[in-house]
Every structure is written in C-alpha cells, then in structure tokens.
mmCIF file with all atom_site columns, C-alpha atoms in Angstrom:
data_model
loop_
_atom_site.group_PDB
_atom_site.id
_atom_site.type_symbol
_atom_site.label_atom_id
_atom_site.label_alt_id
_atom_site.label_comp_id
_atom_site.label_asym_id
_atom_site.label_entity_id
_atom_site.label_seq_id
_atom_site.pdbx_PDB_ins_code
_atom_site.Cartn_x
_atom_site.Cartn_y
_atom_site.Cartn_z
_atom_site.occupancy
_atom_site.B_iso_or_equiv
_atom_site.pdbx_formal_charge
_atom_site.auth_seq_id
_atom_site.auth_comp_id
_atom_site.auth_asym_id
_atom_site.auth_atom_id
_atom_site.pdbx_PDB_model_num
ATOM 1   C CA . MET A 1 1   ? 164.887 72.765  143.253 1.00 48.00 ? 25  MET A CA 1
ATOM 2   C CA . THR A 1 2   ? 167.084 75.254  141.367 1.00 50.00 ? 26  THR A CA 1
ATOM 3   C CA . ASP A 1 3   ? 166.225 77.725  138.836 1.00 53.00 ? 27  ASP A CA 1
ATOM 4   C CA . GLU A 1 4   ? 169.638 77.383  136.899 1.00 53.00 ? 28  GLU A CA 1
ATOM 5   C CA . ASN A 1 5   ? 169.582 77.292  132.990 1.00 52.00 ? 29  ASN A CA 1
ATOM 6   C CA . PRO A 1 6   ? 171.796 74.480  131.585 1.00 50.00 ? 30  PRO A CA 1
ATOM 7   C CA . GLN A 1 7   ? 172.832 77.495  128.701 1.00 52.00 ? 31  GLN A CA 1
ATOM 8   C CA . GLU A 1 8   ? 173.814 80.028  131.394 1.00 49.00 ? 32  GLU A CA 1
ATOM 9   C CA . THR A 1 9   ? 175.979 76.944  132.951 1.00 47.00 ? 33  THR A CA 1
ATOM 10  C CA . SER A 1 10  ? 178.039 76.212  129.800 1.00 47.00 ? 34  SER A CA 1
ATOM 11  C CA . THR A 1 11  ? 178.187 79.861  128.738 1.00 49.00 ? 35  THR A CA 1
ATOM 12  C CA . ASP A 1 12  ? 179.799 80.552  132.122 1.00 49.00 ? 36  ASP A CA 1
ATOM 13  C CA . ALA A 1 13  ? 182.407 77.893  131.807 1.00 47.00 ? 37  ALA A CA 1
ATOM 14  C CA . ALA A 1 14  ? 183.513 78.795  128.274 1.00 56.00 ? 38  ALA A CA 1
ATOM 15  C CA . GLN A 1 15  ? 184.035 82.436  130.117 1.00 68.00 ? 39  GLN A CA 1
ATOM 16  C CA . GLN A 1 16  ? 186.486 81.440  132.942 1.00 78.00 ? 40  GLN A CA 1
ATOM 17  C CA . PRO A 1 17  ? 189.313 83.761  133.239 1.00 87.00 ? 41  PRO A CA 1
ATOM 18  C CA . PRO A 1 18  ? 192.569 82.841  131.572 1.00 88.00 ? 42  PRO A CA 1
ATOM 19  C CA . ARG A 1 19  ? 194.822 80.625  133.530 1.00 92.00 ? 43  ARG A CA 1
ATOM 20  C CA . MET A 1 20  ? 198.616 80.568  133.310 1.00 94.00 ? 44  MET A CA 1
ATOM 21  C CA . GLN A 1 21  ? 200.861 78.044  135.459 1.00 96.00 ? 45  GLN A CA 1
ATOM 22  C CA . ILE A 1 22  ? 204.810 77.753  134.665 1.00 97.00 ? 46  ILE A CA 1
ATOM 23  C CA . LEU A 1 23  ? 205.411 73.900  134.723 1.00 97.00 ? 47  LEU A CA 1
ATOM 24  C CA . ALA A 1 24  ? 209.069 74.246  133.928 1.00 97.00 ? 48  ALA A CA 1
ATOM 25  C CA . GLN A 1 25  ? 212.013 76.575  133.445 1.00 98.00 ? 49  GLN A CA 1
ATOM 26  C CA . TYR A 1 26  ? 215.575 76.056  132.001 1.00 98.00 ? 50  TYR A CA 1
ATOM 27  C CA . VAL A 1 27  ? 218.500 77.040  130.423 1.00 98.00 ? 51  VAL A CA 1
ATOM 28  C CA . ARG A 1 28  ? 218.527 75.665  126.738 1.00 97.00 ? 52  ARG A CA 1
ATOM 29  C CA . ASP A 1 29  ? 221.736 77.533  125.638 1.00 98.00 ? 53  ASP A CA 1
ATOM 30  C CA . LEU A 1 30  ? 223.997 79.414  127.278 1.00 98.00 ? 54  LEU A CA 1
ATOM 31  C CA . SER A 1 31  ? 227.330 80.981  125.666 1.00 97.00 ? 55  SER A CA 1
ATOM 32  C CA . PHE A 1 32  ? 229.860 83.601  126.959 1.00 97.00 ? 56  PHE A CA 1
ATOM 33  C CA . GLU A 1 33  ? 232.723 84.621  125.370 1.00 95.00 ? 57  GLU A CA 1
ATOM 34  C CA . ASN A 1 34  ? 235.301 87.262  127.021 1.00 92.00 ? 58  ASN A CA 1
ATOM 35  C CA . ILE A 1 35  ? 237.233 88.495  124.535 1.00 86.00 ? 59  ILE A CA 1
ATOM 36  C CA . VAL A 1 36  ? 239.208 91.226  126.632 1.00 80.00 ? 60  VAL A CA 1
ATOM 37  C CA . ALA A 1 37  ? 240.773 88.488  128.428 1.00 78.00 ? 61  ALA A CA 1
ATOM 38  C CA . GLN A 1 38  ? 241.936 86.120  125.160 1.00 76.00 ? 62  GLN A CA 1
ATOM 39  C CA . ARG A 1 39  ? 243.452 89.457  123.680 1.00 74.00 ? 63  ARG A CA 1
ATOM 40  C CA . GLY A 1 40  ? 244.827 90.793  126.655 1.00 69.00 ? 64  GLY A CA 1
ATOM 41  C CA . LEU A 1 41  ? 243.283 95.088  126.583 1.00 61.00 ? 65  LEU A CA 1
ATOM 42  C CA . SER A 1 42  ? 244.190 97.037  129.877 1.00 59.00 ? 66  SER A CA 1
ATOM 43  C CA . GLY A 1 43  ? 240.977 98.446  131.391 1.00 55.00 ? 67  GLY A CA 1
ATOM 44  C CA . SER A 1 44  ? 242.361 102.265 130.390 1.00 61.00 ? 68  SER A CA 1
ATOM 45  C CA . GLU A 1 45  ? 241.798 101.660 126.911 1.00 68.00 ? 69  GLU A CA 1
ATOM 46  C CA . VAL A 1 46  ? 238.040 100.361 127.108 1.00 72.00 ? 70  VAL A CA 1
ATOM 47  C CA . THR A 1 47  ? 234.952 102.106 126.611 1.00 80.00 ? 71  THR A CA 1
ATOM 48  C CA . PRO A 1 48  ? 232.079 99.721  126.668 1.00 86.00 ? 72  PRO A CA 1
ATOM 49  C CA . GLU A 1 49  ? 229.054 100.039 124.974 1.00 92.00 ? 73  GLU A CA 1
ATOM 50  C CA . ILE A 1 50  ? 226.325 97.361  125.460 1.00 95.00 ? 74  ILE A CA 1
ATOM 51  C CA . GLY A 1 51  ? 224.019 96.169  122.969 1.00 95.00 ? 75  GLY A CA 1
ATOM 52  C CA . VAL A 1 52  ? 220.987 93.564  123.475 1.00 96.00 ? 76  VAL A CA 1
ATOM 53  C CA . GLN A 1 53  ? 219.044 91.650  120.784 1.00 96.00 ? 77  GLN A CA 1
ATOM 54  C CA . VAL A 1 54  ? 215.908 89.694  121.933 1.00 96.00 ? 78  VAL A CA 1
ATOM 55  C CA . SER A 1 55  ? 214.117 87.189  119.964 1.00 95.00 ? 79  SER A CA 1
ATOM 56  C CA . LEU A 1 56  ? 210.850 84.774  121.051 1.00 96.00 ? 80  LEU A CA 1
ATOM 57  C CA . ASP A 1 57  ? 209.706 81.589  120.268 1.00 95.00 ? 81  ASP A CA 1
ATOM 58  C CA . ALA A 1 58  ? 206.497 79.520  121.220 1.00 96.00 ? 82  ALA A CA 1
ATOM 59  C CA . ARG A 1 59  ? 205.298 76.348  120.277 1.00 96.00 ? 83  ARG A CA 1
ATOM 60  C CA . LYS A 1 60  ? 202.498 73.598  121.135 1.00 96.00 ? 84  LYS A CA 1
ATOM 61  C CA . ARG A 1 61  ? 203.806 70.685  122.902 1.00 96.00 ? 85  ARG A CA 1
ATOM 62  C CA . ASN A 1 62  ? 201.766 67.323  122.468 1.00 96.00 ? 86  ASN A CA 1
ATOM 63  C CA . VAL A 1 63  ? 200.290 67.445  126.214 1.00 95.00 ? 87  VAL A CA 1
ATOM 64  C CA . GLU A 1 64  ? 196.966 69.675  125.742 1.00 94.00 ? 88  GLU A CA 1
ATOM 65  C CA . ASN A 1 65  ? 196.990 73.265  126.922 1.00 95.00 ? 89  ASN A CA 1
ATOM 66  C CA . GLN A 1 66  ? 200.804 73.105  127.223 1.00 97.00 ? 90  GLN A CA 1
ATOM 67  C CA . TYR A 1 67  ? 203.169 75.257  125.052 1.00 98.00 ? 91  TYR A CA 1
ATOM 68  C CA . GLU A 1 68  ? 207.052 76.076  125.069 1.00 98.00 ? 92  GLU A CA 1
ATOM 69  C CA . VAL A 1 69  ? 208.165 79.474  124.967 1.00 98.00 ? 93  VAL A CA 1
ATOM 70  C CA . ILE A 1 70  ? 211.983 80.117  124.117 1.00 98.00 ? 94  ILE A CA 1
ATOM 71  C CA . CYS A 1 71  ? 213.297 83.635  124.862 1.00 98.00 ? 95  CYS A CA 1
ATOM 72  C CA . LYS A 1 72  ? 216.781 84.334  122.817 1.00 98.00 ? 96  LYS A CA 1
ATOM 73  C CA . PHE A 1 73  ? 218.700 87.152  124.315 1.00 98.00 ? 97  PHE A CA 1
ATOM 74  C CA . ARG A 1 74  ? 221.929 88.195  122.898 1.00 98.00 ? 98  ARG A CA 1
ATOM 75  C CA . VAL A 1 75  ? 224.113 90.755  124.999 1.00 97.00 ? 99  VAL A CA 1
ATOM 76  C CA . SER A 1 76  ? 227.378 92.016  123.407 1.00 96.00 ? 100 SER A CA 1
ATOM 77  C CA . SER A 1 77  ? 230.174 94.724  124.682 1.00 94.00 ? 101 SER A CA 1
ATOM 78  C CA . LYS A 1 78  ? 232.089 96.786  122.462 1.00 92.00 ? 102 LYS A CA 1
ATOM 79  C CA . ASN A 1 79  ? 234.860 99.030  122.881 1.00 88.00 ? 103 ASN A CA 1
ATOM 80  C CA . THR A 1 80  ? 233.868 102.624 121.284 1.00 86.00 ? 104 THR A CA 1
ATOM 81  C CA . ASN A 1 81  ? 237.051 103.578 121.368 1.00 83.00 ? 105 ASN A CA 1
ATOM 82  C CA . ASP A 1 82  ? 238.080 101.033 118.611 1.00 83.00 ? 106 ASP A CA 1
ATOM 83  C CA . ASP A 1 83  ? 234.858 99.062  118.125 1.00 83.00 ? 107 ASP A CA 1
ATOM 84  C CA . THR A 1 84  ? 236.219 95.747  119.065 1.00 86.00 ? 108 THR A CA 1
ATOM 85  C CA . ASN A 1 85  ? 234.125 93.009  120.913 1.00 89.00 ? 109 ASN A CA 1
ATOM 86  C CA . LEU A 1 86  ? 234.715 93.031  124.453 1.00 91.00 ? 110 LEU A CA 1
ATOM 87  C CA . PHE A 1 87  ? 232.252 90.245  125.337 1.00 94.00 ? 111 PHE A CA 1
ATOM 88  C CA . MET A 1 88  ? 229.522 88.362  124.071 1.00 96.00 ? 112 MET A CA 1
ATOM 89  C CA . CYS A 1 89  ? 226.705 86.580  125.888 1.00 97.00 ? 113 CYS A CA 1
ATOM 90  C CA . GLU A 1 90  ? 224.187 84.476  124.713 1.00 98.00 ? 114 GLU A CA 1
ATOM 91  C CA . LEU A 1 91  ? 221.548 82.906  126.394 1.00 98.00 ? 115 LEU A CA 1
ATOM 92  C CA . ASP A 1 92  ? 218.378 80.932  125.514 1.00 98.00 ? 116 ASP A CA 1
ATOM 93  C CA . TYR A 1 93  ? 215.694 79.789  128.116 1.00 98.00 ? 117 TYR A CA 1
ATOM 94  C CA . GLY A 1 94  ? 212.760 78.212  128.034 1.00 98.00 ? 118 GLY A CA 1
ATOM 95  C CA . GLY A 1 95  ? 209.772 78.133  130.089 1.00 98.00 ? 119 GLY A CA 1
ATOM 96  C CA . VAL A 1 96  ? 206.549 75.022  129.677 1.00 98.00 ? 120 VAL A CA 1
ATOM 97  C CA . PHE A 1 97  ? 203.362 76.838  130.185 1.00 98.00 ? 121 PHE A CA 1
ATOM 98  C CA . LEU A 1 98  ? 199.997 75.397  131.113 1.00 97.00 ? 122 LEU A CA 1
ATOM 99  C CA . VAL A 1 99  ? 197.401 78.165  129.362 1.00 96.00 ? 123 VAL A CA 1
ATOM 100 C CA . GLU A 1 100 ? 193.901 77.669  129.894 1.00 95.00 ? 124 GLU A CA 1
ATOM 101 C CA . GLY A 1 101 ? 190.970 79.871  129.255 1.00 93.00 ? 125 GLY A CA 1
ATOM 102 C CA . VAL A 1 102 ? 192.689 81.834  126.593 1.00 94.00 ? 126 VAL A CA 1
ATOM 103 C CA . PRO A 1 103 ? 190.354 82.384  123.189 1.00 93.00 ? 127 PRO A CA 1
ATOM 104 C CA . GLU A 1 104 ? 192.250 80.837  119.997 1.00 93.00 ? 128 GLU A CA 1
ATOM 105 C CA . ASP A 1 105 ? 192.593 84.650  118.563 1.00 93.00 ? 129 ASP A CA 1
ATOM 106 C CA . GLN A 1 106 ? 194.522 85.458  121.419 1.00 94.00 ? 130 GLN A CA 1
ATOM 107 C CA . LEU A 1 107 ? 196.635 82.520  122.279 1.00 95.00 ? 131 LEU A CA 1
ATOM 108 C CA . HIS A 1 108 ? 199.709 83.944  120.015 1.00 95.00 ? 132 HIS A CA 1
ATOM 109 C CA . PRO A 1 109 ? 200.023 87.391  121.695 1.00 95.00 ? 133 PRO A CA 1
ATOM 110 C CA . PHE A 1 110 ? 199.416 85.915  124.863 1.00 96.00 ? 134 PHE A CA 1
ATOM 111 C CA . LEU A 1 111 ? 202.249 83.308  124.410 1.00 96.00 ? 135 LEU A CA 1
ATOM 112 C CA . MET A 1 112 ? 204.587 85.954  122.638 1.00 96.00 ? 136 MET A CA 1
ATOM 113 C CA . ILE A 1 113 ? 203.632 88.482  125.645 1.00 96.00 ? 137 ILE A CA 1
ATOM 114 C CA . GLU A 1 114 ? 202.729 87.236  128.950 1.00 96.00 ? 138 GLU A CA 1
ATOM 115 C CA . CYS A 1 115 ? 204.854 84.265  129.265 1.00 97.00 ? 139 CYS A CA 1
ATOM 116 C CA . PRO A 1 116 ? 208.280 85.973  128.693 1.00 97.00 ? 140 PRO A CA 1
ATOM 117 C CA . ARG A 1 117 ? 207.367 88.466  131.107 1.00 97.00 ? 141 ARG A CA 1
ATOM 118 C CA . MET A 1 118 ? 206.795 86.016  133.588 1.00 97.00 ? 142 MET A CA 1
ATOM 119 C CA . LEU A 1 119 ? 210.865 84.406  132.415 1.00 98.00 ? 143 LEU A CA 1
ATOM 120 C CA . PHE A 1 120 ? 212.465 87.951  132.296 1.00 98.00 ? 144 PHE A CA 1
ATOM 121 C CA . PRO A 1 121 ? 213.471 88.354  135.907 1.00 98.00 ? 145 PRO A CA 1
ATOM 122 C CA . PHE A 1 122 ? 215.377 84.992  135.852 1.00 98.00 ? 146 PHE A CA 1
ATOM 123 C CA . ILE A 1 123 ? 216.680 85.857  132.332 1.00 98.00 ? 147 ILE A CA 1
ATOM 124 C CA . ARG A 1 124 ? 217.687 89.347  134.088 1.00 98.00 ? 148 ARG A CA 1
ATOM 125 C CA . ARG A 1 125 ? 219.519 87.285  136.788 1.00 98.00 ? 149 ARG A CA 1
ATOM 126 C CA . ILE A 1 126 ? 221.301 84.687  134.518 1.00 98.00 ? 150 ILE A CA 1
ATOM 127 C CA . ILE A 1 127 ? 223.023 87.606  132.136 1.00 98.00 ? 151 ILE A CA 1
ATOM 128 C CA . SER A 1 128 ? 224.089 89.601  135.356 1.00 97.00 ? 152 SER A CA 1
ATOM 129 C CA . ASP A 1 129 ? 225.535 86.746  136.987 1.00 98.00 ? 153 ASP A CA 1
ATOM 130 C CA . THR A 1 130 ? 227.346 85.455  133.869 1.00 97.00 ? 154 THR A CA 1
ATOM 131 C CA . THR A 1 131 ? 228.716 88.942  132.964 1.00 96.00 ? 155 THR A CA 1
ATOM 132 C CA . ARG A 1 132 ? 229.787 89.752  136.387 1.00 95.00 ? 156 ARG A CA 1
ATOM 133 C CA . ASP A 1 133 ? 231.299 86.058  136.768 1.00 95.00 ? 157 ASP A CA 1
ATOM 134 C CA . GLY A 1 134 ? 232.947 86.628  133.383 1.00 92.00 ? 158 GLY A CA 1
ATOM 135 C CA . GLY A 1 135 ? 235.189 89.115  134.775 1.00 89.00 ? 159 GLY A CA 1
ATOM 136 C CA . PHE A 1 136 ? 233.102 92.471  134.120 1.00 91.00 ? 160 PHE A CA 1
ATOM 137 C CA . PRO A 1 137 ? 230.779 94.559  135.914 1.00 92.00 ? 161 PRO A CA 1
ATOM 138 C CA . PRO A 1 138 ? 227.352 92.502  135.666 1.00 95.00 ? 162 PRO A CA 1
ATOM 139 C CA . VAL A 1 139 ? 225.017 93.931  133.227 1.00 96.00 ? 163 VAL A CA 1
ATOM 140 C CA . ASN A 1 140 ? 221.550 94.264  134.382 1.00 96.00 ? 164 ASN A CA 1
ATOM 141 C CA . LEU A 1 141 ? 218.923 94.567  131.647 1.00 96.00 ? 165 LEU A CA 1
ATOM 142 C CA . ASP A 1 142 ? 216.147 97.075  131.365 1.00 95.00 ? 166 ASP A CA 1
ATOM 143 C CA . PRO A 1 143 ? 212.553 95.572  131.316 1.00 95.00 ? 167 PRO A CA 1
ATOM 144 C CA . VAL A 1 144 ? 211.531 94.481  128.093 1.00 95.00 ? 168 VAL A CA 1
ATOM 145 C CA . ASP A 1 145 ? 208.461 95.913  126.516 1.00 96.00 ? 169 ASP A CA 1
ATOM 146 C CA . PHE A 1 146 ? 207.287 92.837  124.948 1.00 96.00 ? 170 PHE A CA 1
ATOM 147 C CA . VAL A 1 147 ? 204.068 94.316  123.882 1.00 96.00 ? 171 VAL A CA 1
ATOM 148 C CA . ALA A 1 148 ? 206.356 96.304  121.325 1.00 95.00 ? 172 ALA A CA 1
ATOM 149 C CA . LEU A 1 149 ? 208.746 93.723  120.484 1.00 94.00 ? 173 LEU A CA 1
ATOM 150 C CA . TYR A 1 150 ? 205.273 91.933  119.573 1.00 94.00 ? 174 TYR A CA 1
ATOM 151 C CA . ARG A 1 151 ? 203.947 94.483  117.338 1.00 94.00 ? 175 ARG A CA 1
ATOM 152 C CA . GLN A 1 152 ? 207.430 95.262  115.918 1.00 92.00 ? 176 GLN A CA 1
ATOM 153 C CA . GLU A 1 153 ? 207.599 91.508  114.837 1.00 89.00 ? 177 GLU A CA 1
ATOM 154 C CA . LEU A 1 154 ? 203.918 91.699  113.323 1.00 89.00 ? 178 LEU A CA 1
ATOM 155 C CA . SER A 1 155 ? 205.034 94.945  111.184 1.00 90.00 ? 179 SER A CA 1
ATOM 156 C CA . ARG A 1 156 ? 208.093 93.427  110.195 1.00 89.00 ? 180 ARG A CA 1
ATOM 157 C CA . ARG A 1 157 ? 206.335 90.257  108.790 1.00 86.00 ? 181 ARG A CA 1
ATOM 158 C CA . ALA A 1 158 ? 203.260 92.329  107.372 1.00 86.00 ? 182 ALA A CA 1
ATOM 159 C CA . GLN A 1 159 ? 206.103 94.378  105.542 1.00 86.00 ? 183 GLN A CA 1
ATOM 160 C CA . ALA A 1 160 ? 207.548 90.533  104.234 1.00 84.00 ? 184 ALA A CA 1
ATOM 161 C CA . GLU A 1 161 ? 204.294 89.560  102.945 1.00 82.00 ? 185 GLU A CA 1
ATOM 162 C CA . ARG A 1 162 ? 203.788 92.990  101.172 1.00 68.00 ? 186 ARG A CA 1
ATOM 163 C CA . PRO A 1 163 ? 204.531 92.700  97.227  1.00 66.00 ? 187 PRO A CA 1
ATOM 164 C CA . ALA A 1 164 ? 207.616 95.287  96.346  1.00 58.00 ? 188 ALA A CA 1
ATOM 165 C CA . ASP A 1 165 ? 205.107 97.585  94.151  1.00 60.00 ? 189 ASP A CA 1
ATOM 166 C CA . ALA A 1 166 ? 202.476 97.443  96.704  1.00 57.00 ? 190 ALA A CA 1
ATOM 167 C CA . PRO A 1 167 ? 201.822 101.056 98.129  1.00 56.00 ? 191 PRO A CA 1
ATOM 168 C CA . LEU A 1 168 ? 202.759 101.467 102.077 1.00 52.00 ? 192 LEU A CA 1
ATOM 169 C CA . SER A 1 169 ? 199.148 102.570 103.310 1.00 47.00 ? 193 SER A CA 1
#
C-alpha cells in the first residue's frame, strides 16, 4: 500500500516540463532576384550594403497541441555608390510544432521566440546557399534576437492601440 495522495499526482501531471517537437519544416515561398545580372553592372562600380527584415506569424492547427510558425525573411542588397538594388531574396519558411506543457499565458511568446530559434539555422543555410547560387558571396545572417523582436512587436502593437491624445507614459 502506498501513501500516494491523488491530488499530488494530478498536480505533478499539470506541472510537466514544456515539450516541443518539430513535426515538419518546409519552404513556403522562396524568391531571388539578381538585379545586377539584369542590368549588367560591372563589379568595380558596386559597394554592397545588406538589409534584413524579419517577421513572424503563428497559428493553431486543427490537430490538438499543433502549431504552424512562419518566419519571413527579406534580404536585400543595395549599391551604396548609387543606391540601386543589387539583389532581393525573400524566404517564407515554416515549421509545424507539437507543443505540450506550456501554460496558455506563455504560449504566444513561446511560439514567437522558441520555435523561430529552432528554425533559424535552416533559414540561415537556405539564404546563404541561395545568394551564393545567385552569383553573389553567400550572405551569412547574424543570429536573430527573437526575444527583442517579440518585445519590439508588443511595443508597436501597444502604440497602435493607444489613442492619439493619450500621454506616452
């Protein structure tokens, strides 16, 4: 006979550590435009400047505890000498995740921070290979601070919801 309390057992089950599993990863959309080749610019007149834009999206799937996270990266290069575009690479990369044990109030940040962190190495490789195969040196993206990106988006949404005549603080 055990001295097990049924209430303690149900509490332990509710406090299981978070579990995440990547079920699938895929390229949803990939576009690369080599503007240099189209215009015929020579290498001597090119001083590139790289710009990167990142956006994220997540949604619940019809299956219990499954979520789809889409990372959208737009990498562009401009010639600083005359401000013309050199190339444009756009990648929408998705992942399907099984997420269990994450409290409801922490699920959104978990999906928008932890899931993109898991996808980022693959995104980095695809962009590097695509820019190299497009005739340019490979673009090796710096690590993305998804926590800062998430906080920035929350701040942007709060500003958008704030009435125009409300004080900032």
